[in-house]
CSV table of C-alpha atoms in Angstrom, one decimal:
chain,number,residue,atom,x,y,z
A,1,MET,CA,20.1,16.8,4.1
A,2,ILE,CA,21.0,14.3,1.4
A,3,ASP,CA,18.4,11.7,0.5
A,4,ASP,CA,20.6,8.8,1.6
A,5,ASN,CA,19.8,9.6,5.2
A,6,VAL,CA,16.1,9.3,4.7
A,7,VAL,CA,14.1,6.1,5.5
A,8,PHE,CA,10.6,6.3,4.2
A,9,ILE,CA,8.2,4.0,6.0
A,10,GLY,CA,5.7,1.9,3.9
A,11,ASN,CA,4.0,-1.4,4.1
A,12,LYS,CA,6.9,-3.8,4.3
A,13,PRO,CA,7.6,-5.7,7.6
A,14,ILE,CA,8.7,-3.3,10.3
A,15,MET,CA,12.2,-5.0,10.7
A,16,ASN,CA,13.1,-4.1,7.1
A,17,TYR,CA,12.9,-0.4,8.1
A,18,VAL,CA,14.7,-1.0,11.4
A,19,LEU,CA,17.5,-2.7,9.4
A,20,ALA,CA,17.5,0.2,6.9
A,21,VAL,CA,18.0,2.8,9.8
A,22,ASN,CA,20.7,0.6,11.4
A,23,THR,CA,22.5,0.3,8.1
A,24,GLN,CA,22.5,4.1,7.6
A,25,PHE,CA,24.1,4.6,11.0
A,26,SER,CA,26.7,1.7,10.4
A,27,GLY,CA,27.6,3.5,7.2
A,28,GLY,CA,28.7,6.4,9.2
A,29,VAL,CA,25.9,9.0,9.0
A,30,LYS,CA,25.2,11.1,12.1
A,31,GLU,CA,21.5,11.6,11.4
A,32,VAL,CA,18.8,9.5,10.0
A,33,VAL,CA,15.4,10.9,9.0
A,34,VAL,CA,12.4,8.6,9.3
A,35,LYS,CA,9.4,9.8,7.3
A,36,ALA,CA,5.9,8.5,7.0
A,37,ARG,CA,2.4,9.5,5.9
A,38,GLY,CA,-1.1,8.4,6.9
A,39,LYS,CA,-1.4,5.1,8.6
A,40,ALA,CA,2.3,4.4,8.4
A,41,ILE,CA,2.9,7.1,11.0
A,42,SER,CA,2.4,4.6,13.8
A,43,ARG,CA,4.9,2.3,12.2
A,44,ALA,CA,7.5,5.1,11.9
A,45,VAL,CA,7.3,5.6,15.7
A,46,ASP,CA,7.6,1.8,16.1
A,47,VAL,CA,10.7,1.8,13.9
A,48,VAL,CA,12.4,4.6,15.8
A,49,GLU,CA,11.5,3.1,19.2
A,50,ILE,CA,12.9,-0.3,18.2
A,51,VAL,CA,16.1,1.2,16.8
A,52,ARG,CA,16.9,3.3,19.8
A,53,ASN,CA,15.8,0.9,22.5
A,54,ARG,CA,17.2,-2.3,21.1
A,55,PHE,CA,19.9,-1.6,18.6
A,56,ILE,CA,21.5,1.8,18.8
A,57,THR,CA,21.0,2.8,22.4
A,58,GLU,CA,23.2,5.9,22.0
A,59,ALA,CA,20.9,7.3,19.4
A,60,LYS,CA,18.9,10.4,20.5
A,61,LEU,CA,15.7,11.9,19.2
A,62,LYS,CA,16.8,15.2,17.6
A,63,ASP,CA,13.5,16.5,16.3
A,64,ILE,CA,9.9,15.4,15.6
A,65,THR,CA,7.7,17.3,13.2
A,66,ILE,CA,4.2,16.7,12.0
A,67,GLY,CA,2.4,18.2,9.1
A,68,THR,CA,-0.2,17.8,6.3
A,69,GLU,CA,0.7,16.9,2.7
A,70,GLU,CA,-1.6,17.2,-0.2
A,71,ILE,CA,-1.5,14.3,-2.6
A,72,THR,CA,-3.2,14.1,-6.0
A,73,THR,CA,-4.5,10.5,-6.6
A,74,LYS,CA,-4.4,8.7,-9.9
A,75,GLU,CA,-8.1,9.7,-10.3
A,76,GLY,CA,-7.2,13.4,-9.9
A,77,THR,CA,-8.7,14.0,-6.5
A,78,LEU,CA,-6.9,15.9,-3.9
A,79,LEU,CA,-6.1,14.0,-0.7
A,80,LYS,CA,-4.9,15.5,2.6
A,81,LEU,CA,-2.6,13.2,4.5
A,82,SER,CA,-0.9,13.7,7.9
A,83,SER,CA,2.9,13.2,7.9
A,84,ILE,CA,5.6,12.8,10.4
A,85,GLU,CA,9.4,13.3,10.3
A,86,ILE,CA,11.5,12.0,13.1
A,87,ILE,CA,15.2,12.8,13.2
A,88,LEU,CA,17.5,10.3,15.0
A,89,GLU,CA,21.0,11.4,15.9
A,90,LYS,CA,23.9,9.3,16.9
B,1,MET,CA,-0.7,19.3,34.0
B,2,ILE,CA,-4.2,18.4,35.1
B,3,ASP,CA,-6.0,15.5,33.4
B,4,ASP,CA,-8.7,17.7,32.0
B,5,ASN,CA,-6.3,18.9,29.4
B,6,VAL,CA,-5.7,15.5,28.0
B,7,VAL,CA,-7.5,13.9,25.1
B,8,PHE,CA,-6.7,10.2,24.7
B,9,ILE,CA,-7.2,8.9,21.2
B,10,GLY,CA,-9.0,5.6,20.7
B,11,ASN,CA,-11.2,4.0,18.1
B,12,LYS,CA,-14.1,6.5,18.0
B,13,PRO,CA,-14.7,8.6,14.8
B,14,ILE,CA,-11.9,11.1,14.4
B,15,MET,CA,-14.1,14.1,14.6
B,16,ASN,CA,-15.1,13.1,18.1
B,17,TYR,CA,-11.6,13.8,19.2
B,18,VAL,CA,-11.3,17.0,17.2
B,19,LEU,CA,-14.4,18.2,19.0
B,20,ALA,CA,-13.0,17.2,22.3
B,21,VAL,CA,-9.8,19.2,21.7
B,22,ASN,CA,-11.8,22.2,20.4
B,23,THR,CA,-14.0,22.0,23.5
B,24,GLN,CA,-11.0,22.1,25.8
B,25,PHE,CA,-9.7,25.2,24.2
B,26,SER,CA,-13.2,26.9,24.2
B,27,GLY,CA,-13.3,26.1,27.9
B,28,GLY,CA,-10.3,28.4,28.4
B,29,VAL,CA,-7.3,26.1,28.7
B,30,LYS,CA,-4.1,27.2,27.1
B,31,GLU,CA,-2.7,23.8,26.4
B,32,VAL,CA,-4.2,20.5,25.3
B,33,VAL,CA,-2.2,17.2,25.3
B,34,VAL,CA,-3.2,14.7,22.7
B,35,LYS,CA,-2.1,11.1,23.6
B,36,ALA,CA,-2.2,7.9,21.8
B,37,ARG,CA,-0.7,4.4,21.7
B,38,GLY,CA,0.0,1.8,19.0
B,39,LYS,CA,-2.1,2.2,15.8
B,40,ALA,CA,-3.9,5.2,17.2
B,41,ILE,CA,-0.7,7.3,16.9
B,42,SER,CA,-1.5,8.1,13.2
B,43,ARG,CA,-5.0,9.2,14.3
B,44,ALA,CA,-3.6,11.4,17.0
B,45,VAL,CA,-1.5,13.2,14.3
B,46,ASP,CA,-4.7,13.5,12.2
B,47,VAL,CA,-6.6,15.0,15.1
B,48,VAL,CA,-3.9,17.6,15.8
B,49,GLU,CA,-3.6,18.5,12.1
B,50,ILE,CA,-7.3,18.9,11.6
B,51,VAL,CA,-7.6,21.1,14.8
B,52,ARG,CA,-4.8,23.4,13.9
B,53,ASN,CA,-5.5,23.7,10.1
B,54,ARG,CA,-9.2,23.9,10.2
B,55,PHE,CA,-10.5,25.0,13.5
B,56,ILE,CA,-8.0,26.7,15.8
B,57,THR,CA,-5.5,28.2,13.4
B,58,GLU,CA,-3.8,30.2,16.1
B,59,ALA,CA,-2.9,26.9,17.9
B,60,LYS,CA,0.8,26.0,17.8
B,61,LEU,CA,2.6,22.8,18.3
B,62,LYS,CA,4.4,23.2,21.6
B,63,ASP,CA,6.0,19.7,21.9
B,64,ILE,CA,5.9,16.2,20.4
B,65,THR,CA,7.4,13.3,22.3
B,66,ILE,CA,7.4,9.6,21.5
B,67,GLY,CA,8.1,6.7,23.8
B,68,THR,CA,7.5,3.0,24.6
B,69,GLU,CA,4.9,1.8,27.2
B,70,GLU,CA,4.8,-1.6,28.7
B,71,ILE,CA,1.3,-3.0,29.1
B,72,THR,CA,0.2,-6.2,30.7
B,73,THR,CA,-2.6,-7.9,28.8
B,74,LYS,CA,-5.6,-9.6,30.4
B,75,GLU,CA,-3.7,-12.9,29.7
B,76,GLY,CA,-0.7,-11.6,31.7
B,77,THR,CA,1.7,-11.2,28.8
B,78,LEU,CA,3.8,-8.1,28.6
B,79,LEU,CA,3.3,-6.0,25.5
B,80,LYS,CA,5.5,-3.1,24.3
B,81,LEU,CA,3.6,-0.3,22.6
B,82,SER,CA,4.8,2.9,21.1
B,83,SER,CA,3.2,6.1,22.3
B,84,ILE,CA,3.0,9.7,21.3
B,85,GLU,CA,2.2,12.9,23.2
B,86,ILE,CA,1.5,16.1,21.3
B,87,ILE,CA,1.0,19.3,23.1
B,88,LEU,CA,-1.0,22.0,21.4
B,89,GLU,CA,-0.8,25.5,22.7
B,90,LYS,CA,-3.2,28.4,22.0
């Protein structure tokens, strides 16, 4: 999987990410991976649902995986964060 | 699937839901379905990750599905909310 196919969900307005996914598909890729951690997980599901219900209705959910990532903060403490990876396929 | 196997994630402290899932498994069920809508989706992933990493390490992720639910508010407006359903299997 090349990085170009990945859309990482952060704190920007949700339609920014919807547009990013749509742009990937318009560019000709067959799969887009939507990734998120922590509280952004809900937003990742929103993005995928908006894309496939409103914009690219032929897109299918290929796979959904969840996991736990360990992140070291600037202060040096270890943080465990849930993560999600949703693969959309056209 | 009987309703007893379902843990619906809301706004209570996260460990309440972890305990609810653990209790289901201790009661002898083979599958527990963790459901959430909207912002609680991130918390549902947290609950599942805590259960399977910390408490019931033999539990496996059987299936993860996402969708969109339409909810009518008290004021009568129609709201679209993302949802998740995670099936844990022991």
